[in-house]
Amino acid sequence: MNGASGRSQAPRQPSGATSQGPLERGSTGAPVKIVCVFFRLSTWELGLIILAVVGTATLAGYTTGRYLREHSATQREPFGVIQAALLGVVGLILAFGLTLAVGRYEDRRAATVTEANAIGTTYLRAQLLAEPERSRSLSVLRRYTTLAVGVSKEVPNSPAMRRTTAAQGVLQRRLWSLAGRSIAAAPLASAPRLYVDSLNSTIDDQSARLSALNNRVPGAVLALEVLGAALALALLSLHISILGRGLVPTITAAALVTLLLLVTFDLDRPTRGLIRVPSTPLVSLRASMSLPPAADGPHP
């Protein structure tokens, strides 16, 4: 949990309290439906789809190479040059896509930690408010943190996540109302003003986390990776088949490329698959809220 912040930030209306949250815009369009289907696929289903595309291209190239083997004297060199050049280009594309996916994964992890720290700071400062706003704010913050943990388990842009974020928006309005009452009751006190500052940060960091969860690698990049890898492996298997070599090198290359594509896709699905954004900071924070408050409110 962060300590007192030195920022002098003017109070703002809760960003999550708008009629349409950041994940709800365009939620009825076809692209969003495709995204939801992509997120709902299990790792094994996604792996089988990638393997089917890559395997089909590899088998097609190998079969074509066997057919052209009788022309190997004239075809060997051209296919070898094209295959080598294409493999280099595809390697760059795969590295670019993996870099994008890793960067977004790190951003999501950082956003989760930042939101947990903001909520923790707000919870600490809420303990310094006067009653009855103190007890009410602490209770609402516990429910708000529970919802924040739930976001980590839901598919981005799904109806379940929209319901959760809508519930968070309601609680943000409630917290803002309680903060307004605290300032009205003690306009010169420092505790309510510090509380408003941290509540501003909590609202902003929730929006930043939702945006990070929904920030995916562009679909065109992922499609280019799959199609480019399939074409490169097709030419590789074609060249190996023309040379009369075995299938082991081709199968090995296809397996490695499939694993690399699967890792890239899995990193781009923060709440699904084998590589997930950990919600440990929020879970630990919610567990700490089960303990009695560390500070007492002001006494009359």
JSON list of N, CA and C in Angstrom, two decimals, residues 5 14 22 33 46 51 67 97 106 128 153 200 211 214 229 236 283 296:
[
{"chain": "A", "resi": 5, "resn": "SER", "atom": "N", "xyz": [0.14, 10.58, -0.71]},
{"chain": "A", "resi": 5, "resn": "SER", "atom": "CA", "xyz": [0.59, 11.09, -2.01]},
{"chain": "A", "resi": 5, "resn": "SER", "atom": "C", "xyz": [0.79, 12.58, -1.92]},
{"chain": "A", "resi": 14, "resn": "PRO", "atom": "N", "xyz": [-16.28, 10.30, -10.80]},
{"chain": "A", "resi": 14, "resn": "PRO", "atom": "CA", "xyz": [-15.79, 8.96, -11.09]},
{"chain": "A", "resi": 14, "resn": "PRO", "atom": "C", "xyz": [-15.91, 8.64, -12.56]},
{"chain": "A", "resi": 22, "resn": "PRO", "atom": "N", "xyz": [-15.47, 1.84, -20.66]},
{"chain": "A", "resi": 22, "resn": "PRO", "atom": "CA", "xyz": [-14.55, 1.67, -21.77]},
{"chain": "A", "resi": 22, "resn": "PRO", "atom": "C", "xyz": [-14.68, 0.33, -22.45]},
{"chain": "A", "resi": 33, "resn": "LYS", "atom": "N", "xyz": [-17.44, -9.61, -31.02]},
{"chain": "A", "resi": 33, "resn": "LYS", "atom": "CA", "xyz": [-17.84, -11.00, -30.88]},
{"chain": "A", "resi": 33, "resn": "LYS", "atom": "C", "xyz": [-16.68, -11.92, -31.23]},
{"chain": "A", "resi": 46, "resn": "LEU", "atom": "N", "xyz": [-6.83, -23.51, -28.90]},
{"chain": "A", "resi": 46, "resn": "LEU", "atom": "CA", "xyz": [-6.04, -22.56, -29.67]},
{"chain": "A", "resi": 46, "resn": "LEU", "atom": "C", "xyz": [-4.83, -23.24, -30.29]},
{"chain": "A", "resi": 51, "resn": "LEU", "atom": "N", "xyz": [-1.89, -25.51, -34.86]},
{"chain": "A", "resi": 51, "resn": "LEU", "atom": "CA", "xyz": [-1.24, -26.71, -35.38]},
{"chain": "A", "resi": 51, "resn": "LEU", "atom": "C", "xyz": [-1.89, -27.17, -36.68]},
{"chain": "A", "resi": 67, "resn": "TYR", "atom": "N", "xyz": [6.39, -34.57, -55.41]},
{"chain": "A", "resi": 67, "resn": "TYR", "atom": "CA", "xyz": [5.94, -34.58, -56.80]},
{"chain": "A", "resi": 67, "resn": "TYR", "atom": "C", "xyz": [6.97, -33.93, -57.72]},
{"chain": "A", "resi": 97, "resn": "GLY", "atom": "N", "xyz": [5.92, -9.81, -33.11]},
{"chain": "A", "resi": 97, "resn": "GLY", "atom": "CA", "xyz": [4.66, -10.13, -32.45]},
{"chain": "A", "resi": 97, "resn": "GLY", "atom": "C", "xyz": [4.86, -10.55, -31.01]},
{"chain": "A", "resi": 106, "resn": "GLU", "atom": "N", "xyz": [3.31, -7.22, -19.58]},
{"chain": "A", "resi": 106, "resn": "GLU", "atom": "CA", "xyz": [3.94, -6.47, -18.50]},
{"chain": "A", "resi": 106, "resn": "GLU", "atom": "C", "xyz": [3.12, -5.25, -18.11]},
{"chain": "A", "resi": 128, "resn": "LEU", "atom": "N", "xyz": [-9.32, 7.20, 8.54]},
{"chain": "A", "resi": 128, "resn": "LEU", "atom": "CA", "xyz": [-9.13, 8.46, 9.25]},
{"chain": "A", "resi": 128, "resn": "LEU", "atom": "C", "xyz": [-10.33, 9.39, 9.14]},
{"chain": "A", "resi": 153, "resn": "LYS", "atom": "N", "xyz": [-10.64, -12.75, -13.42]},
{"chain": "A", "resi": 153, "resn": "LYS", "atom": "CA", "xyz": [-11.08, -14.08, -13.84]},
{"chain": "A", "resi": 153, "resn": "LYS", "atom": "C", "xyz": [-12.06, -14.04, -15.00]},
{"chain": "A", "resi": 200, "resn": "ASN", "atom": "N", "xyz": [-9.53, 9.51, -6.17]},
{"chain": "A", "resi": 200, "resn": "ASN", "atom": "CA", "xyz": [-9.32, 9.88, -7.58]},
{"chain": "A", "resi": 200, "resn": "ASN", "atom": "C", "xyz": [-8.38, 8.90, -8.26]},
{"chain": "A", "resi": 211, "resn": "SER", "atom": "N", "xyz": [-8.41, -0.79, -19.50]},
{"chain": "A", "resi": 211, "resn": "SER", "atom": "CA", "xyz": [-7.88, -0.51, -20.84]},
{"chain": "A", "resi": 211, "resn": "SER", "atom": "C", "xyz": [-6.71, -1.43, -21.16]},
{"chain": "A", "resi": 214, "resn": "ASN", "atom": "N", "xyz": [-7.87, -4.86, -22.13]},
{"chain": "A", "resi": 214, "resn": "ASN", "atom": "CA", "xyz": [-8.51, -4.89, -23.45]},
{"chain": "A", "resi": 214, "resn": "ASN", "atom": "C", "xyz": [-7.56, -4.48, -24.57]},
{"chain": "A", "resi": 229, "resn": "ALA", "atom": "N", "xyz": [4.19, -17.82, -41.15]},
{"chain": "A", "resi": 229, "resn": "ALA", "atom": "CA", "xyz": [4.83, -19.04, -40.66]},
{"chain": "A", "resi": 229, "resn": "ALA", "atom": "C", "xyz": [4.39, -20.25, -41.46]},
{"chain": "A", "resi": 236, "resn": "LEU", "atom": "N", "xyz": [9.79, -24.64, -46.70]},
{"chain": "A", "resi": 236, "resn": "LEU", "atom": "CA", "xyz": [10.86, -25.43, -46.08]},
{"chain": "A", "resi": 236, "resn": "LEU", "atom": "C", "xyz": [10.64, -26.92, -46.32]},
{"chain": "A", "resi": 283, "resn": "VAL", "atom": "N", "xyz": [-5.68, -9.91, -4.42]},
{"chain": "A", "resi": 283, "resn": "VAL", "atom": "CA", "xyz": [-6.11, -10.97, -3.51]},
{"chain": "A", "resi": 283, "resn": "VAL", "atom": "C", "xyz": [-5.53, -10.73, -2.11]},
{"chain": "A", "resi": 296, "resn": "ASP", "atom": "N", "xyz": [-8.02, 4.35, 14.14]},
{"chain": "A", "resi": 296, "resn": "ASP", "atom": "CA", "xyz": [-9.35, 4.79, 14.55]},
{"chain": "A", "resi": 296, "resn": "ASP", "atom": "C", "xyz": [-9.66, 6.15, 13.93]}
]
